[in-house]
XYZ file of N, CA and C in Angstrom:
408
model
N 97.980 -40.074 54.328
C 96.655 -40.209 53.776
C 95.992 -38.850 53.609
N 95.997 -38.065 54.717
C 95.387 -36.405 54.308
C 96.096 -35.602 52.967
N 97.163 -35.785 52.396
C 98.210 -35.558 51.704
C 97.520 -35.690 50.811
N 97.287 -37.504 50.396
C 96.620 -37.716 49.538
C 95.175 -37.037 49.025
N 94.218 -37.057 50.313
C 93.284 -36.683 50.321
C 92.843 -35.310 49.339
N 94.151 -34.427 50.065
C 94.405 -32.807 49.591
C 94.149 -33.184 48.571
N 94.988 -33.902 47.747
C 95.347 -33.499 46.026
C 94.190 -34.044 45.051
N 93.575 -34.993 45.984
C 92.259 -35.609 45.150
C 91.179 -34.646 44.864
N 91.016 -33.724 46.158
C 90.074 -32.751 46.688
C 90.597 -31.514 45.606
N 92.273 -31.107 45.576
C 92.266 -30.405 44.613
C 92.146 -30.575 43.503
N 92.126 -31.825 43.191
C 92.166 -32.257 41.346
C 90.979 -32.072 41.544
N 89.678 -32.536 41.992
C 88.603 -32.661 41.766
C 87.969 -30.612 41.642
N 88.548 -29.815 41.856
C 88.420 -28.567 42.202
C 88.400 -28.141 40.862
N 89.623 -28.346 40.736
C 90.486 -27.998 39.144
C 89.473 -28.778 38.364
N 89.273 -29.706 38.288
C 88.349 -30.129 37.634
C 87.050 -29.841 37.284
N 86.511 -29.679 37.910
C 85.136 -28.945 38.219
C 85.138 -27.300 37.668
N 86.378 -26.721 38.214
C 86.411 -25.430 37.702
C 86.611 -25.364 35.897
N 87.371 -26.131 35.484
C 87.425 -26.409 34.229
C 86.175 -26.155 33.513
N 84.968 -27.157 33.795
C 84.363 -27.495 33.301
C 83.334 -26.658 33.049
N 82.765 -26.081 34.242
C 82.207 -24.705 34.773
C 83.185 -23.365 33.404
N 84.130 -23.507 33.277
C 84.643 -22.630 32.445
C 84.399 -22.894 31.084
N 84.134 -24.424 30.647
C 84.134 -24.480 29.510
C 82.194 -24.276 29.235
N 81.705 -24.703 30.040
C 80.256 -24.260 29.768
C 80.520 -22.669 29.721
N 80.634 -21.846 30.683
C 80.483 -20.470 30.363
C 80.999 -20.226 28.838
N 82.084 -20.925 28.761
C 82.927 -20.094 27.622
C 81.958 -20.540 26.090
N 81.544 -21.907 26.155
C 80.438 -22.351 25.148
C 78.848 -20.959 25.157
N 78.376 -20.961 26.365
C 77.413 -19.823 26.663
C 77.550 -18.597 25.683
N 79.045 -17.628 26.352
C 79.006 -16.681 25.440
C 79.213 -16.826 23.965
N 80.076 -18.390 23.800
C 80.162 -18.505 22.215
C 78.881 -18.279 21.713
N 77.403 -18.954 22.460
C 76.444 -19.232 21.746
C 75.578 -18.249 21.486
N 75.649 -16.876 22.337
C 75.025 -15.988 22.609
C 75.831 -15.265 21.594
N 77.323 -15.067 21.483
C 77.892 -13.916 20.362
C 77.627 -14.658 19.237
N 77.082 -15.860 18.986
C 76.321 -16.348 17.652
C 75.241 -16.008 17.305
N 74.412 -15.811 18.398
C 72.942 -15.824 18.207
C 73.086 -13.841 18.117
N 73.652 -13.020 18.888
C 73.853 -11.356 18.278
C 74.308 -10.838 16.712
N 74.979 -12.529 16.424
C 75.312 -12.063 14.718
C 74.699 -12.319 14.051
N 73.339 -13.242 14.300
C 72.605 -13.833 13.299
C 71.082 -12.712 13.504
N 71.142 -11.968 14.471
C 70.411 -10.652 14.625
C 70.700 -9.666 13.648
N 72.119 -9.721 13.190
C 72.162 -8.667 12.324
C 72.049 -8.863 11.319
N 71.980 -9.981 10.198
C 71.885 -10.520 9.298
C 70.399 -11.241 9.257
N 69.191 -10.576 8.305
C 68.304 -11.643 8.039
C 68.347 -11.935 6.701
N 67.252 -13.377 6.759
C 66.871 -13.273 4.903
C 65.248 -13.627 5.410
N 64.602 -13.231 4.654
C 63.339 -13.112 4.706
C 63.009 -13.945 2.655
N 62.532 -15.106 2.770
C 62.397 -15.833 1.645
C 60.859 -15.781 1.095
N 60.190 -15.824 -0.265
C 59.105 -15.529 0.063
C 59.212 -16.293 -1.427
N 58.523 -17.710 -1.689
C 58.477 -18.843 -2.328
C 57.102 -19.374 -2.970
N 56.914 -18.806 -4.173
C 54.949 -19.366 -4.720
C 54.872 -20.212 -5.726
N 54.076 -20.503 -6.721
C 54.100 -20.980 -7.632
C 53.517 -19.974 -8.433
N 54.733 -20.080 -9.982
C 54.258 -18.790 -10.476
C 52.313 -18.516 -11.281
N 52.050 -17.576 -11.202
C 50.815 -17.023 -11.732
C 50.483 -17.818 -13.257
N 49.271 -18.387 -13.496
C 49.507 -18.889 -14.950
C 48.842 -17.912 -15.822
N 47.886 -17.062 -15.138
C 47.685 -16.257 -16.343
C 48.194 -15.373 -17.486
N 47.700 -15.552 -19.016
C 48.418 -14.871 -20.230
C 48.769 -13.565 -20.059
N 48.470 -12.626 -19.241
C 48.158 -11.184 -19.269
C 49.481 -11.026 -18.236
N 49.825 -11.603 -17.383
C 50.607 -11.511 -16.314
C 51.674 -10.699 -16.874
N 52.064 -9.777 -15.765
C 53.192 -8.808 -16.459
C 53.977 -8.385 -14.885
N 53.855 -9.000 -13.592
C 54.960 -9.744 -12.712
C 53.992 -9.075 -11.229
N 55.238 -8.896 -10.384
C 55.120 -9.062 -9.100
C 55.386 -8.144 -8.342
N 54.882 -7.524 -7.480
C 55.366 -5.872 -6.200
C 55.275 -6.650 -5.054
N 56.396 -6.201 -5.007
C 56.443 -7.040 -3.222
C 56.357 -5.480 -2.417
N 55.751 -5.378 -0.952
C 55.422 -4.095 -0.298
C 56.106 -4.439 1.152
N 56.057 -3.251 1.806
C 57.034 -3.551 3.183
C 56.246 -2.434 3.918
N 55.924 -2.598 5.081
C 54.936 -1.498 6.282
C 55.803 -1.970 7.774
N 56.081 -0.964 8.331
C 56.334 -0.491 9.356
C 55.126 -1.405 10.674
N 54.105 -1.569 10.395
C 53.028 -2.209 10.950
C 51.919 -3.040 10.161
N 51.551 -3.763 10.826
C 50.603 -5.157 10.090
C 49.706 -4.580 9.879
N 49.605 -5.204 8.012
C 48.729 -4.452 7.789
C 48.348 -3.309 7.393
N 49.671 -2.183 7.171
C 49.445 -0.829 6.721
C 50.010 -0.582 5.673
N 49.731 -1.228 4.605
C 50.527 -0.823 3.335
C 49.425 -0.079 2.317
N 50.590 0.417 1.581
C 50.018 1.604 0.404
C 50.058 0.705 -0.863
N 48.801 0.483 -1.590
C 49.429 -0.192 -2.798
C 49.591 0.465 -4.062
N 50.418 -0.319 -4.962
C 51.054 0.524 -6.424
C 52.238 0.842 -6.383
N 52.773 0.963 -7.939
C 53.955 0.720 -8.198
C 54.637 1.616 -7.746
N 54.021 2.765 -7.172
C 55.180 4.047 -6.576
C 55.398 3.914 -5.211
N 54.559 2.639 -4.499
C 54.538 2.271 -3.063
C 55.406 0.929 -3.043
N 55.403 0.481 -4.083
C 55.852 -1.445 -3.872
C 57.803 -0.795 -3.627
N 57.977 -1.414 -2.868
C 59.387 -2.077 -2.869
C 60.685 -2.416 -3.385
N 59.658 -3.773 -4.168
C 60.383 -3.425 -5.480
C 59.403 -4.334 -6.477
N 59.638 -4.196 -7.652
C 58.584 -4.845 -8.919
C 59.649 -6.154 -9.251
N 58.998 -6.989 -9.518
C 59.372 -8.432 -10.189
C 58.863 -8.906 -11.477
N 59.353 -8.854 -12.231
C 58.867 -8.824 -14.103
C 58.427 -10.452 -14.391
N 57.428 -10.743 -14.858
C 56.815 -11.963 -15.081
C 58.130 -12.637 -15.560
N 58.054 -13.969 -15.265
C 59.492 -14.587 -15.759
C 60.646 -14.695 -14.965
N 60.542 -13.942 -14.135
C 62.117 -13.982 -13.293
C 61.833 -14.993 -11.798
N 63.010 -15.412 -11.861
C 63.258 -16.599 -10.817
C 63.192 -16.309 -9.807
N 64.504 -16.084 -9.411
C 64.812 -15.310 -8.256
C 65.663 -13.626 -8.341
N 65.087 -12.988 -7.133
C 65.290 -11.566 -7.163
C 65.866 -11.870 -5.630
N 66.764 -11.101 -5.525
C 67.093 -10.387 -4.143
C 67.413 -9.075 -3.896
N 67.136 -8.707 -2.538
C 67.061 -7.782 -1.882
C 67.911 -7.348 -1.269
N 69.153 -6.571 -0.950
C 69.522 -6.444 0.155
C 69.187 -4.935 0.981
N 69.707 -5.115 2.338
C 69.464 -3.764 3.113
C 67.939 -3.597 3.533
N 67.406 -4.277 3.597
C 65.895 -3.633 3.741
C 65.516 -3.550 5.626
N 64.951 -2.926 5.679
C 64.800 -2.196 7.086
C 63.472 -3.653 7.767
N 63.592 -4.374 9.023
C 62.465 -5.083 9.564
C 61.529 -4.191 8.995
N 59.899 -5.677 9.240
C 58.844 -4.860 8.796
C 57.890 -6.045 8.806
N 57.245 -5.663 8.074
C 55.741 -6.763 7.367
C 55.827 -6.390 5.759
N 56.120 -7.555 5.225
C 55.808 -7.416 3.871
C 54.640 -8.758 3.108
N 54.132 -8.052 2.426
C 53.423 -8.768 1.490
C 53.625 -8.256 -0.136
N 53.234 -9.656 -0.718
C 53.587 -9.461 -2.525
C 52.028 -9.477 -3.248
N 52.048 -9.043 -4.039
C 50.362 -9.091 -5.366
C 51.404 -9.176 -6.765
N 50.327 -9.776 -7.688
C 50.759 -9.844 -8.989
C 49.839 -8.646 -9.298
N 50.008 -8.606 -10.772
C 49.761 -7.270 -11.558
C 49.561 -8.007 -13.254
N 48.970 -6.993 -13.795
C 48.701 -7.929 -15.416
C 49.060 -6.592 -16.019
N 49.039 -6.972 -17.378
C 49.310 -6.130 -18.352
C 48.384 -4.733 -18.367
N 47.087 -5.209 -17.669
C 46.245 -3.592 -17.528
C 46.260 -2.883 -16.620
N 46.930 -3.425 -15.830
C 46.961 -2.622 -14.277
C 46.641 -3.031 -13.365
N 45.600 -4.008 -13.560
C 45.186 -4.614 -12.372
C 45.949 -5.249 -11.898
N 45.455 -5.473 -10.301
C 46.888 -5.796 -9.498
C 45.807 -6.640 -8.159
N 46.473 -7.956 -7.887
C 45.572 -8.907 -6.494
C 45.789 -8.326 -5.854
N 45.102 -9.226 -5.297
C 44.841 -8.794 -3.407
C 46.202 -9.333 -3.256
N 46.687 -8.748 -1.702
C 47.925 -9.178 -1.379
C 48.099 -10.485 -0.552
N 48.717 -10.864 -1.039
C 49.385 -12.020 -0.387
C 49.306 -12.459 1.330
N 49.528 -13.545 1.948
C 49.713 -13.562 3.513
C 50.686 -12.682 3.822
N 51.253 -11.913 4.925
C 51.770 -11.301 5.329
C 53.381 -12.076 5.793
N 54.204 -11.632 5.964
C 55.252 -11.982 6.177
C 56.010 -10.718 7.225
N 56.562 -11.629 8.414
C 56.994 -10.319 9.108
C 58.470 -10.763 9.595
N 59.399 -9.756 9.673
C 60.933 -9.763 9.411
C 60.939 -9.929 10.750
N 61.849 -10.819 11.856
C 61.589 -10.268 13.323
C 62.397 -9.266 13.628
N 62.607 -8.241 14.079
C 62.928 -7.156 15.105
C 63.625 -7.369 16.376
N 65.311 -7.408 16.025
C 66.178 -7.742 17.233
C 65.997 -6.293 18.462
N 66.188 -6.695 19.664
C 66.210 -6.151 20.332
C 67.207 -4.182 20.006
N 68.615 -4.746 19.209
C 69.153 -3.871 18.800
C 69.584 -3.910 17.448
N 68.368 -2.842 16.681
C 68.395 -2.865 14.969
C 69.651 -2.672 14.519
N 70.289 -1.537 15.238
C 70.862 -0.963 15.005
C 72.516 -1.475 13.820
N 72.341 -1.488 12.699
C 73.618 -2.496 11.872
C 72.582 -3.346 11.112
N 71.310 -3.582 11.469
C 71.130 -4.760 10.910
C 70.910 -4.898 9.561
N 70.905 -5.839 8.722
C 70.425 -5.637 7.246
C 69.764 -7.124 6.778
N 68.819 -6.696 6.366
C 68.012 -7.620 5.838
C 67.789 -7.917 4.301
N 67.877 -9.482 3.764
C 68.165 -9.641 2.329
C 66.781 -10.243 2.086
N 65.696 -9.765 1.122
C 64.760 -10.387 0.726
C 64.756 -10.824 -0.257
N 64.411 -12.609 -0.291
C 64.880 -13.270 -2.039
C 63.697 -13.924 -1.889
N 63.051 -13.630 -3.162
C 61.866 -14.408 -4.026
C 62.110 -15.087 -4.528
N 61.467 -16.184 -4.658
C 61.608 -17.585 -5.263
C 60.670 -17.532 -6.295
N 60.136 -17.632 -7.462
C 59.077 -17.671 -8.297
C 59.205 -19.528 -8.738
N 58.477 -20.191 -8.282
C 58.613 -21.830 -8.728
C 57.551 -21.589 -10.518
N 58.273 -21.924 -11.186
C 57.755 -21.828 -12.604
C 56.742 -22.615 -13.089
């Protein structure tokens, strides 16, 4: 009967240790998932397009801190030409970005709500893809 006992006591060991292994081993799976999805963002930024006749498109802007952007076309990002769907971005550094339209004279809105990229612990590799949606 102790014989028996042993092997129950060890299966149950083995067992247990198993299991304990397969959680850890799920853990780091989930964690070396969640370090790759750090390095890869997309930052989506989705409106309905502008109806006015004069409209002549879109500057999307990017600041280092909320709130500190330079505006105009030698500061924007990048420009979006009235008409276009979708634009993407790649490589762009975390940040805060906001978009304004612009018309045929220059004038240009107020900017948009703010949008902020999050900031992994380690930037370092990371690259960020920004795609505009323009809903027509």
């Amino acid at each position: 009967m102790k014989n028996f006992l042993n092997k129950r006591v060890d299966l149950a060991y083995i067992v247990i240790s198993l299991f304990v292994t397969l959680i850890v081993v799920l853990i780091y799976c989930k964690a070396s998932d969640a370090q790759e999805v750090k390095k890869v963002q997309n930052l989506t930024f989705v409106w309905d397009a502008n109806t006015e006749k004069d409209l002549d498109g879109y500057r999307l802007y990017r600041s280092d801190t909320s709130g500190g952007y330079q505006f105009g076309k030698t500061f924007a990002l990048a420009t979006i030409g009235a008409g276009t769907e979708t634009v993407v971005i790649d490589n762009v550094k975390p940040g805060y970005f906001v978009l304004t339209a612009f018309d045929k004279h220059g004038n240009e809105s107020g900017p948009s709500e703010e949008a902020e990229s999050l900031s992994p612990v380690d930037p370092s590799g990371l690259s960020i893809t920004v795609i505009i949606e323009v809903n027509s």
